[in-house]
JSON list of C-alpha atoms in Angstrom, two decimals:
[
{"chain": "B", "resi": 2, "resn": "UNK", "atom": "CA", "xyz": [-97.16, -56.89, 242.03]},
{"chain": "B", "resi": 3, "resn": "UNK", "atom": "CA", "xyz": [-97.33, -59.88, 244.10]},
{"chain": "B", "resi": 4, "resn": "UNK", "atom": "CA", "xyz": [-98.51, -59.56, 247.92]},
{"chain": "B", "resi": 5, "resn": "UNK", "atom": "CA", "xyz": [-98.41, -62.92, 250.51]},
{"chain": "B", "resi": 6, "resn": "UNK", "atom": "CA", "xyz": [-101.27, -63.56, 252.41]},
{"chain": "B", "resi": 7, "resn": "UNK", "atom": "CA", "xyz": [-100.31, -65.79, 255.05]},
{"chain": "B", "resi": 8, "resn": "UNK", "atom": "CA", "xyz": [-103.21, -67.49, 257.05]},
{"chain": "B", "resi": 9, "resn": "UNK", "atom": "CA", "xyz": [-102.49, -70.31, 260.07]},
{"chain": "B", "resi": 10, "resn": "UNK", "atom": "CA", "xyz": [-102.65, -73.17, 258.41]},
{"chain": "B", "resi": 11, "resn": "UNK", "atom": "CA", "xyz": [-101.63, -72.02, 255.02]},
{"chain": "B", "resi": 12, "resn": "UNK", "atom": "CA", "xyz": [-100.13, -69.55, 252.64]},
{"chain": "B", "resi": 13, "resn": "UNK", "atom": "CA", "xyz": [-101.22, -68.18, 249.25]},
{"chain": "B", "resi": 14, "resn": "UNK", "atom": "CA", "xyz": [-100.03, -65.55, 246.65]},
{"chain": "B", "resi": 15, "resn": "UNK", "atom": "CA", "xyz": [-102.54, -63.10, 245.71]},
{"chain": "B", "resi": 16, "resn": "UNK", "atom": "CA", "xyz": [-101.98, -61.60, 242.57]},
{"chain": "B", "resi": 17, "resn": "UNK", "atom": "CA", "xyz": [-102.91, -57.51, 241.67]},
{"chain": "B", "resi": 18, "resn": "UNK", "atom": "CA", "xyz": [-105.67, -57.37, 240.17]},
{"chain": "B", "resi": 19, "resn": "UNK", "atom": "CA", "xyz": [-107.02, -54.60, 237.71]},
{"chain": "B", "resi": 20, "resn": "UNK", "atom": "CA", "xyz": [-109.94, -52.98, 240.92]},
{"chain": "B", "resi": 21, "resn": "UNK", "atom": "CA", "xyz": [-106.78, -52.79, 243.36]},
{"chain": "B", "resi": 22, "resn": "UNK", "atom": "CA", "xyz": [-104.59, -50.97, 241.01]},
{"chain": "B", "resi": 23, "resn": "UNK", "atom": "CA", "xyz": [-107.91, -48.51, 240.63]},
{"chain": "B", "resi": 24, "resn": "UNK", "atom": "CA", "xyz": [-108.80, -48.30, 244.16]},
{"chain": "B", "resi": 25, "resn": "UNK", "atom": "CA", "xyz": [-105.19, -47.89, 245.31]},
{"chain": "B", "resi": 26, "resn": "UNK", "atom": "CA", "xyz": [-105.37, -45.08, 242.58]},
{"chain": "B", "resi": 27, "resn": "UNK", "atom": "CA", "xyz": [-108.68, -43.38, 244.12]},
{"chain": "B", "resi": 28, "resn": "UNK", "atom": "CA", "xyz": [-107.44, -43.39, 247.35]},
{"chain": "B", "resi": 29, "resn": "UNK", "atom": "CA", "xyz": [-104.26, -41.52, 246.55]},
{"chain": "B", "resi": 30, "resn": "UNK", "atom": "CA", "xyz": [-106.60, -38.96, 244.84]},
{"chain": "B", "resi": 31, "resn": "UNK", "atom": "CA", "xyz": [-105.65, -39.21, 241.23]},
{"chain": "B", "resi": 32, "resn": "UNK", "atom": "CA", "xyz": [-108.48, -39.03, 238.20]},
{"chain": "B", "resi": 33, "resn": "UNK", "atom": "CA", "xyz": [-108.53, -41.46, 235.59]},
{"chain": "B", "resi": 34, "resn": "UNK", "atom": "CA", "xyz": [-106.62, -40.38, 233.48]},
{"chain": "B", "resi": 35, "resn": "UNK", "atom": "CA", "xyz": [-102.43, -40.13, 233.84]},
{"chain": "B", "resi": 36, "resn": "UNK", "atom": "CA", "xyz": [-101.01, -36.51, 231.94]},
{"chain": "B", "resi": 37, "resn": "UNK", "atom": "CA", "xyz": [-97.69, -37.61, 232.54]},
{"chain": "B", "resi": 38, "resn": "UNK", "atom": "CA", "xyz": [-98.12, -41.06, 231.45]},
{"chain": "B", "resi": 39, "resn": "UNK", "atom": "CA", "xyz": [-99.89, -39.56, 227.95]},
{"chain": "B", "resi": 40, "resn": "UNK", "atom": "CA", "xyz": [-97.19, -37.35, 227.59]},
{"chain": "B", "resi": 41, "resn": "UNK", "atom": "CA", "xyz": [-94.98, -40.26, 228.16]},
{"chain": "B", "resi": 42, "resn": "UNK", "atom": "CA", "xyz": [-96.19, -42.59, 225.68]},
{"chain": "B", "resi": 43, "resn": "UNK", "atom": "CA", "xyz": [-96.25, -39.77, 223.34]},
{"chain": "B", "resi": 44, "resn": "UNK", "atom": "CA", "xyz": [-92.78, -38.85, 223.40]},
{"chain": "B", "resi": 45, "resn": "UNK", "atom": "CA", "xyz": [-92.12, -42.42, 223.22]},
{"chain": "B", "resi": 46, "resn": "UNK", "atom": "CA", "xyz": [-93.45, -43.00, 220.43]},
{"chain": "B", "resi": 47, "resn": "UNK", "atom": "CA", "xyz": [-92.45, -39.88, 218.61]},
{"chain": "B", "resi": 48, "resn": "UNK", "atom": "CA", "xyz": [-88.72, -40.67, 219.24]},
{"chain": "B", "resi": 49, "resn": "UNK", "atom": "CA", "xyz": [-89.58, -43.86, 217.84]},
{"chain": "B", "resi": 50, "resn": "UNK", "atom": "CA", "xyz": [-90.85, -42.50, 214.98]},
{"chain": "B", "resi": 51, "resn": "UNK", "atom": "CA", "xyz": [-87.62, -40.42, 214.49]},
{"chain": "B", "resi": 52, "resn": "UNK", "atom": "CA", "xyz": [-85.18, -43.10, 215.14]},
{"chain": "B", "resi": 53, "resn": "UNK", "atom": "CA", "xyz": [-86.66, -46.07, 212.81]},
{"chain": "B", "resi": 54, "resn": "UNK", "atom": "CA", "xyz": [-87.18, -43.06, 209.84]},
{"chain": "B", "resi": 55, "resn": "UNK", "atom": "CA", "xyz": [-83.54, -41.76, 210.48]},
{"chain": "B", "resi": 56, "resn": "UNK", "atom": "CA", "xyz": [-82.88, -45.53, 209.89]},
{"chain": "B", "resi": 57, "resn": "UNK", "atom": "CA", "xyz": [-84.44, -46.19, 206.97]},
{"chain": "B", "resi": 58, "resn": "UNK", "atom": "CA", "xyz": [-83.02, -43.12, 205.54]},
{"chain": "B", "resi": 59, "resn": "UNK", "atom": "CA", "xyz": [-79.21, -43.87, 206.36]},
{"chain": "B", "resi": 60, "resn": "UNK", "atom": "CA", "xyz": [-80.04, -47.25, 204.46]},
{"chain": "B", "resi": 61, "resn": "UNK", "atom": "CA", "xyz": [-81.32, -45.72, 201.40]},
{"chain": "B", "resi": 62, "resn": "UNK", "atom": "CA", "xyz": [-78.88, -43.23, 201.17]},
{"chain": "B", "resi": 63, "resn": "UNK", "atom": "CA", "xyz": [-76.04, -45.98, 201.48]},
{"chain": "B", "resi": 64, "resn": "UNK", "atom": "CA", "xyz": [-77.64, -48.23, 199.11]},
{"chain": "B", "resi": 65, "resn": "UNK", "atom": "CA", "xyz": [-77.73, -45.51, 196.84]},
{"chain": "B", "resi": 66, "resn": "UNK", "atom": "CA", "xyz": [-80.82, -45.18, 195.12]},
{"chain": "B", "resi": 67, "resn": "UNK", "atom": "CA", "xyz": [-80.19, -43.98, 191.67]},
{"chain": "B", "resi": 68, "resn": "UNK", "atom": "CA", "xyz": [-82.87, -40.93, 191.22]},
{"chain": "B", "resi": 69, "resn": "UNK", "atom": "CA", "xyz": [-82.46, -39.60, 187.88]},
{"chain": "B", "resi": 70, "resn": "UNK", "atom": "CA", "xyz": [-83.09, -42.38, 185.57]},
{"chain": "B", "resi": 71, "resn": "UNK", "atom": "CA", "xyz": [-86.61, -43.17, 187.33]},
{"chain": "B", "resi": 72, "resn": "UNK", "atom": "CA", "xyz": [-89.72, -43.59, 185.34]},
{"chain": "B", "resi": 73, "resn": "UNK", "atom": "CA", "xyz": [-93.10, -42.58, 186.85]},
{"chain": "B", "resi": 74, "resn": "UNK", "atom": "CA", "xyz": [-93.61, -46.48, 186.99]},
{"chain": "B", "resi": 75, "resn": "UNK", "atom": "CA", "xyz": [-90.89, -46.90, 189.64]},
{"chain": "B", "resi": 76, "resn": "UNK", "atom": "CA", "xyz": [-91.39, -43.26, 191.26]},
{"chain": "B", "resi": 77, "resn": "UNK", "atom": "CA", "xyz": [-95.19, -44.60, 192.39]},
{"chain": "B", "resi": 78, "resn": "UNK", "atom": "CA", "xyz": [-93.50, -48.17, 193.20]},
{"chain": "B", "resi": 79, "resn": "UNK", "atom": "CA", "xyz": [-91.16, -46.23, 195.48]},
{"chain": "B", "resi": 80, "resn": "UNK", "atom": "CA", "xyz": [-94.13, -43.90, 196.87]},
{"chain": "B", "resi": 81, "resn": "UNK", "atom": "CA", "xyz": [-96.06, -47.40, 197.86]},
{"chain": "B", "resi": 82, "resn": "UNK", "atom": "CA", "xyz": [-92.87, -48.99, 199.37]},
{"chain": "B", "resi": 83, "resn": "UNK", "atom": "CA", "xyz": [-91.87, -45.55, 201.39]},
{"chain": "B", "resi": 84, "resn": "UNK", "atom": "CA", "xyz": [-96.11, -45.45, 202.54]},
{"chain": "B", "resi": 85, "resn": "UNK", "atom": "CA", "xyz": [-96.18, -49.25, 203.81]},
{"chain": "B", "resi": 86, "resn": "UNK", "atom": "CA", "xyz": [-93.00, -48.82, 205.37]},
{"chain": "B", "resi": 87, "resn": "UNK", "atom": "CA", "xyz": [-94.12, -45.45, 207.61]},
{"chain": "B", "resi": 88, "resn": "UNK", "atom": "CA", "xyz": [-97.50, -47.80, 208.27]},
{"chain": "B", "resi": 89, "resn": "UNK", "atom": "CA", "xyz": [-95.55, -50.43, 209.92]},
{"chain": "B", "resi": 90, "resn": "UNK", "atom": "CA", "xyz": [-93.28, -47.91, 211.83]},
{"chain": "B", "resi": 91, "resn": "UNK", "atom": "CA", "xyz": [-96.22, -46.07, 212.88]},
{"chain": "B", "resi": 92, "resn": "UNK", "atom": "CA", "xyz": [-98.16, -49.28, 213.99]},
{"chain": "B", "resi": 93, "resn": "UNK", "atom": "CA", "xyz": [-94.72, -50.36, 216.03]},
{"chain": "B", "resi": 94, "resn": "UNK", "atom": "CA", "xyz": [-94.01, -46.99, 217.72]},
{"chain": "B", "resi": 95, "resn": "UNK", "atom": "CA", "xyz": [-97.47, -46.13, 219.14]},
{"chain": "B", "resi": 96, "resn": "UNK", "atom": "CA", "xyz": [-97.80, -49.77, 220.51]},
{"chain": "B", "resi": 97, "resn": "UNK", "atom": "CA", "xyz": [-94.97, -48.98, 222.25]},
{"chain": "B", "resi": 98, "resn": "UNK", "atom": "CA", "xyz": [-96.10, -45.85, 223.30]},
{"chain": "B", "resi": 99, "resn": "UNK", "atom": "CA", "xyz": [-99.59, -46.77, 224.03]},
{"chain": "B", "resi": 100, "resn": "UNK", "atom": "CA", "xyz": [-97.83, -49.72, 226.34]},
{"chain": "B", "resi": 101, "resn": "UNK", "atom": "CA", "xyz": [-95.66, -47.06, 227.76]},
{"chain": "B", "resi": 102, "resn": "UNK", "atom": "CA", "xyz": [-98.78, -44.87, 228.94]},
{"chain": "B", "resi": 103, "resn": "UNK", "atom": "CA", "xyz": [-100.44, -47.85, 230.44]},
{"chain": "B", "resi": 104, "resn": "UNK", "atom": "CA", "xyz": [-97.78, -49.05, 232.03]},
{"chain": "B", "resi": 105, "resn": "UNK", "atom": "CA", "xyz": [-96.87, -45.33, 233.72]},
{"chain": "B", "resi": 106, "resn": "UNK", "atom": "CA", "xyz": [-100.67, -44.74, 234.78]},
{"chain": "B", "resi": 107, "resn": "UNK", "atom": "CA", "xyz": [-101.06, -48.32, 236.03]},
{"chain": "B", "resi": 108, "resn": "UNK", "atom": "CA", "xyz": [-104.43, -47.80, 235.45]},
{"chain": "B", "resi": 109, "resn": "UNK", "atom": "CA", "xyz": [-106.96, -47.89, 232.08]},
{"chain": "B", "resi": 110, "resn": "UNK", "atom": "CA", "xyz": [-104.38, -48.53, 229.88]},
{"chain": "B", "resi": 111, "resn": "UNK", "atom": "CA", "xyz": [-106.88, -48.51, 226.81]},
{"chain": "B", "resi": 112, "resn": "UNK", "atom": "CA", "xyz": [-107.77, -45.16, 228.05]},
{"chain": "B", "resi": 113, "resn": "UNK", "atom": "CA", "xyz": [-104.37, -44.36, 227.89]},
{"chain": "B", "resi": 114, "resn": "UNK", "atom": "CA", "xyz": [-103.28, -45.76, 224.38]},
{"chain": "B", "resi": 115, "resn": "UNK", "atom": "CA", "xyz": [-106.15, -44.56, 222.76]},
{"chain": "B", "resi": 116, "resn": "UNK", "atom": "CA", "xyz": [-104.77, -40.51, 224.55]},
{"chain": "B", "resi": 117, "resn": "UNK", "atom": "CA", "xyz": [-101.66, -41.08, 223.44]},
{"chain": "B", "resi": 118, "resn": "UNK", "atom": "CA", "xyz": [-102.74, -41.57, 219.41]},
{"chain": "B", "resi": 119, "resn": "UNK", "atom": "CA", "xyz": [-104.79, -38.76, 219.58]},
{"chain": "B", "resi": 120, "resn": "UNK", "atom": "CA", "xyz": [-102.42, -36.32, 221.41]},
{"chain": "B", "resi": 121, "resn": "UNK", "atom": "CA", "xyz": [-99.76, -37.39, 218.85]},
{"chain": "B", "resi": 122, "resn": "UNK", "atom": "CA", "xyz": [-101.89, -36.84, 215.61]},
{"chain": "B", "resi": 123, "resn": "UNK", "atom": "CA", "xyz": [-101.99, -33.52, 216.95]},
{"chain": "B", "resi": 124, "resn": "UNK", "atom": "CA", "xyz": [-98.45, -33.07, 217.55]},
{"chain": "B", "resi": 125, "resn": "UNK", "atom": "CA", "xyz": [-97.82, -34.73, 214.29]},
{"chain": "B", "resi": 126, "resn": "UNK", "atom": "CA", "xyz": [-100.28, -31.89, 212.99]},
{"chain": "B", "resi": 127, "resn": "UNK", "atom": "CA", "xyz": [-98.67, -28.96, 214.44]},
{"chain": "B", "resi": 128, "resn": "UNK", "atom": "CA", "xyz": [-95.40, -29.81, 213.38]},
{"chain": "B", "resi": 129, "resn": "UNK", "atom": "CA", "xyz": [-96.35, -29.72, 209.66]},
{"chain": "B", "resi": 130, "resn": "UNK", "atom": "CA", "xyz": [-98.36, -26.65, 210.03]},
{"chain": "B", "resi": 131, "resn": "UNK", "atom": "CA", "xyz": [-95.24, -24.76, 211.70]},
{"chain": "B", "resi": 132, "resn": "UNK", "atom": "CA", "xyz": [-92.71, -26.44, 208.18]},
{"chain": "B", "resi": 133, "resn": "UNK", "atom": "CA", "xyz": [-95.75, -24.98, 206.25]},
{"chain": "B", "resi": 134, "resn": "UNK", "atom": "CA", "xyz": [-96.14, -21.81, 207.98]},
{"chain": "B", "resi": 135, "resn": "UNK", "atom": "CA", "xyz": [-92.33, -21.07, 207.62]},
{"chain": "B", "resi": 136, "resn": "UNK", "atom": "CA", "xyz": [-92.62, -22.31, 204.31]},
{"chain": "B", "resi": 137, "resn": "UNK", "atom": "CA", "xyz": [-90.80, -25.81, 204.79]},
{"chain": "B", "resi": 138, "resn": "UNK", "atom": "CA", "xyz": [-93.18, -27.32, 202.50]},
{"chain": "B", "resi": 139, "resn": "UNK", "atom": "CA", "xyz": [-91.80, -25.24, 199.21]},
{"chain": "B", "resi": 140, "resn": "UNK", "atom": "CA", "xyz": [-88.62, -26.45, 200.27]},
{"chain": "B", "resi": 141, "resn": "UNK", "atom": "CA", "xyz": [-89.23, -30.04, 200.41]},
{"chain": "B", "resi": 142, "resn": "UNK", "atom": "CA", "xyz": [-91.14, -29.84, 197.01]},
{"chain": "B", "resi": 143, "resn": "UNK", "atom": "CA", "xyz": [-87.84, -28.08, 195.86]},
{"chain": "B", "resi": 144, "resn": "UNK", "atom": "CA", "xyz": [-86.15, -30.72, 196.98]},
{"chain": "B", "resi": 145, "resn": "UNK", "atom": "CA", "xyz": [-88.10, -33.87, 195.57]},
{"chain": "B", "resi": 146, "resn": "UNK", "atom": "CA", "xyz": [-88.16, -31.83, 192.11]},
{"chain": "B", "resi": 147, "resn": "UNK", "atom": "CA", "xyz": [-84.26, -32.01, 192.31]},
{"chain": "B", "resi": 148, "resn": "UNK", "atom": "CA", "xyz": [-84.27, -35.80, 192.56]},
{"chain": "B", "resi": 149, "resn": "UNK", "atom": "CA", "xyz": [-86.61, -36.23, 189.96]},
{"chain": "B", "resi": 150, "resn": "UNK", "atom": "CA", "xyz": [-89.66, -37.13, 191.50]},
{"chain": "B", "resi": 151, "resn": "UNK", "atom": "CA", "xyz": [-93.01, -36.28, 190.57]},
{"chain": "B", "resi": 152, "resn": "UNK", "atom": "CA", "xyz": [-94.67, -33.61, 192.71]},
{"chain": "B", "resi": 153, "resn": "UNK", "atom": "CA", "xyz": [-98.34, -33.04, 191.39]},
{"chain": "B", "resi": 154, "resn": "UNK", "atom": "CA", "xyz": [-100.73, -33.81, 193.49]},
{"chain": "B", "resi": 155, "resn": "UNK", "atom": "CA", "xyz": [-102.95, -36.10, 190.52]},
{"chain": "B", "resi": 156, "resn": "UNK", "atom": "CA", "xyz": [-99.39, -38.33, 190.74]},
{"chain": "B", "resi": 157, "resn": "UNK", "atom": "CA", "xyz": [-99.57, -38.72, 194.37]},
{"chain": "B", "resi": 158, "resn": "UNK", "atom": "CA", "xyz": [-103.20, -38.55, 195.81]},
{"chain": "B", "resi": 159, "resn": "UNK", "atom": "CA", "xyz": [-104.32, -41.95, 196.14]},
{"chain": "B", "resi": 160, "resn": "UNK", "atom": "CA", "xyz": [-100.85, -43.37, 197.82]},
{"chain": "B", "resi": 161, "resn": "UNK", "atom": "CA", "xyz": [-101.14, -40.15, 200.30]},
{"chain": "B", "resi": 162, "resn": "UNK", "atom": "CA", "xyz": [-104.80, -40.68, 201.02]},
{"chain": "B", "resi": 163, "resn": "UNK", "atom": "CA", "xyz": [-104.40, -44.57, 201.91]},
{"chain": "B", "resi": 164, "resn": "UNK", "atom": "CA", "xyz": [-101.28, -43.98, 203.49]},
{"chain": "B", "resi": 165, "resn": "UNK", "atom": "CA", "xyz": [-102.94, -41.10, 205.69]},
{"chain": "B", "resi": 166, "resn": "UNK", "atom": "CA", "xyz": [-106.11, -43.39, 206.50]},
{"chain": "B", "resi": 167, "resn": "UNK", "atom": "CA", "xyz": [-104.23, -46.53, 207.21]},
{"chain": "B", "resi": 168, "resn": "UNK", "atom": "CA", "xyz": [-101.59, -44.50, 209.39]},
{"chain": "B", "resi": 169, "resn": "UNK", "atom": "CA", "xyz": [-104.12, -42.88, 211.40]},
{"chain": "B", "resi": 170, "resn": "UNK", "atom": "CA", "xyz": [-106.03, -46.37, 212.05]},
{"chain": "B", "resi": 171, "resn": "UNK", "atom": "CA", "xyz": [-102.55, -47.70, 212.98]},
{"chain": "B", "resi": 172, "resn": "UNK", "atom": "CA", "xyz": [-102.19, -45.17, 215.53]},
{"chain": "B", "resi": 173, "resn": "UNK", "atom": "CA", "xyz": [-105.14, -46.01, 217.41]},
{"chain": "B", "resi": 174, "resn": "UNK", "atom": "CA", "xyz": [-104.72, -49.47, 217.50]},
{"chain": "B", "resi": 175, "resn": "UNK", "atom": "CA", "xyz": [-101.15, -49.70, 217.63]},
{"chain": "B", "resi": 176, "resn": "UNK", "atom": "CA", "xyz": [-101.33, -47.63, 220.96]},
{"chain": "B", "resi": 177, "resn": "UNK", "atom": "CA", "xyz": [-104.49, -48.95, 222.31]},
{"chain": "B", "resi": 178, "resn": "UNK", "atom": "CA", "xyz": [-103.20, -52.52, 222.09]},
{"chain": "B", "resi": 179, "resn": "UNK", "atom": "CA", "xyz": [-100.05, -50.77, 223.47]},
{"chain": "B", "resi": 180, "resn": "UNK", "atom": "CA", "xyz": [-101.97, -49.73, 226.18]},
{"chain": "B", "resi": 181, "resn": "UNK", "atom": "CA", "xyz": [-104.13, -52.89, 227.13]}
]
């Protein structure tokens, strides 16, 4: 936001600076922090989230991924390609969430960013426990067994454990950054 200051003898632009947008915030009573804007970002980047994996799954299905003549070789190849992939969607979605709760709250948008990552890990984390609780989980497994893939958990452990750190470090910085 750009105000004019206009003096006799001249006239300058004064830009908004970071202290106005937080004193203009203290005087009209509200904390630091934004709810709405969290809850913003973090539906923003959720839908995201859903949109770029419903994506990537209408491509594979139309390419047509042949599962039944897979060798473990090309099963872990896959697992490594489908992890790197959910990375990079994850790092793209919260920085656009993380930008969407700074730019709602106006004010300490690293604040904000770094709120929205953490409120959506935990929305992230009660949405699997309700598929596990209502047994969602067997029926993915189910499902995966039908294609073919490999579903111990020796097979899979160190894809899912890098994939799990390196999405939750993209989801703080993706939405911090976001946010700043």
């Amino acid at each position: 936001m750009t105000r004019a200051i206009e003096d006799r003898n001249e006239r300058r632009v004064v830009v908004e600076q970071r202290q106005d947008r937080l004193e203009l915030a203290r005087e009209a009573g509200f904390g630091a922090v934004s709810g709405v804007a969290v809850v913003a970002g973090v539906m923003t980047a959720l839908g995201v989230c859903a949109v770029a994996f419903g994506i990537a799954a209408a491509i594979v299905n139309a390419i047509g991924v042949d599962t039944e003549t897979m060798s473990d070789t090309d099963w872990r190849n896959l697992g490594v390609m489908v992890a790197t992939a959910s990375v990079v969607v994850l790092l793209a979605a919260f920085l656009f969430g993380g930008y969407v709760a700074g730019r709602v709250a106006r004010r300490a948008g690293g604040l904000h960013g770094a709120l929205v990552s953490g409120a959506g890990a935990v929305t992230l984390a009660l949405a699997v426990g309700i598929t596990h609780i209502q047994d969602g989980t067997v029926a993915v497994v189910d499902r995966l067994e039908d294609l073919g893939a490999p579903t111990a958990a020796s097979e899979w452990t160190g894809i899912a454990a890098v994939a799990g750190v390196a999405a939750v470090l993209v989801m703080l910085a993706g939405s911090v950054l976001g946010g700043v």
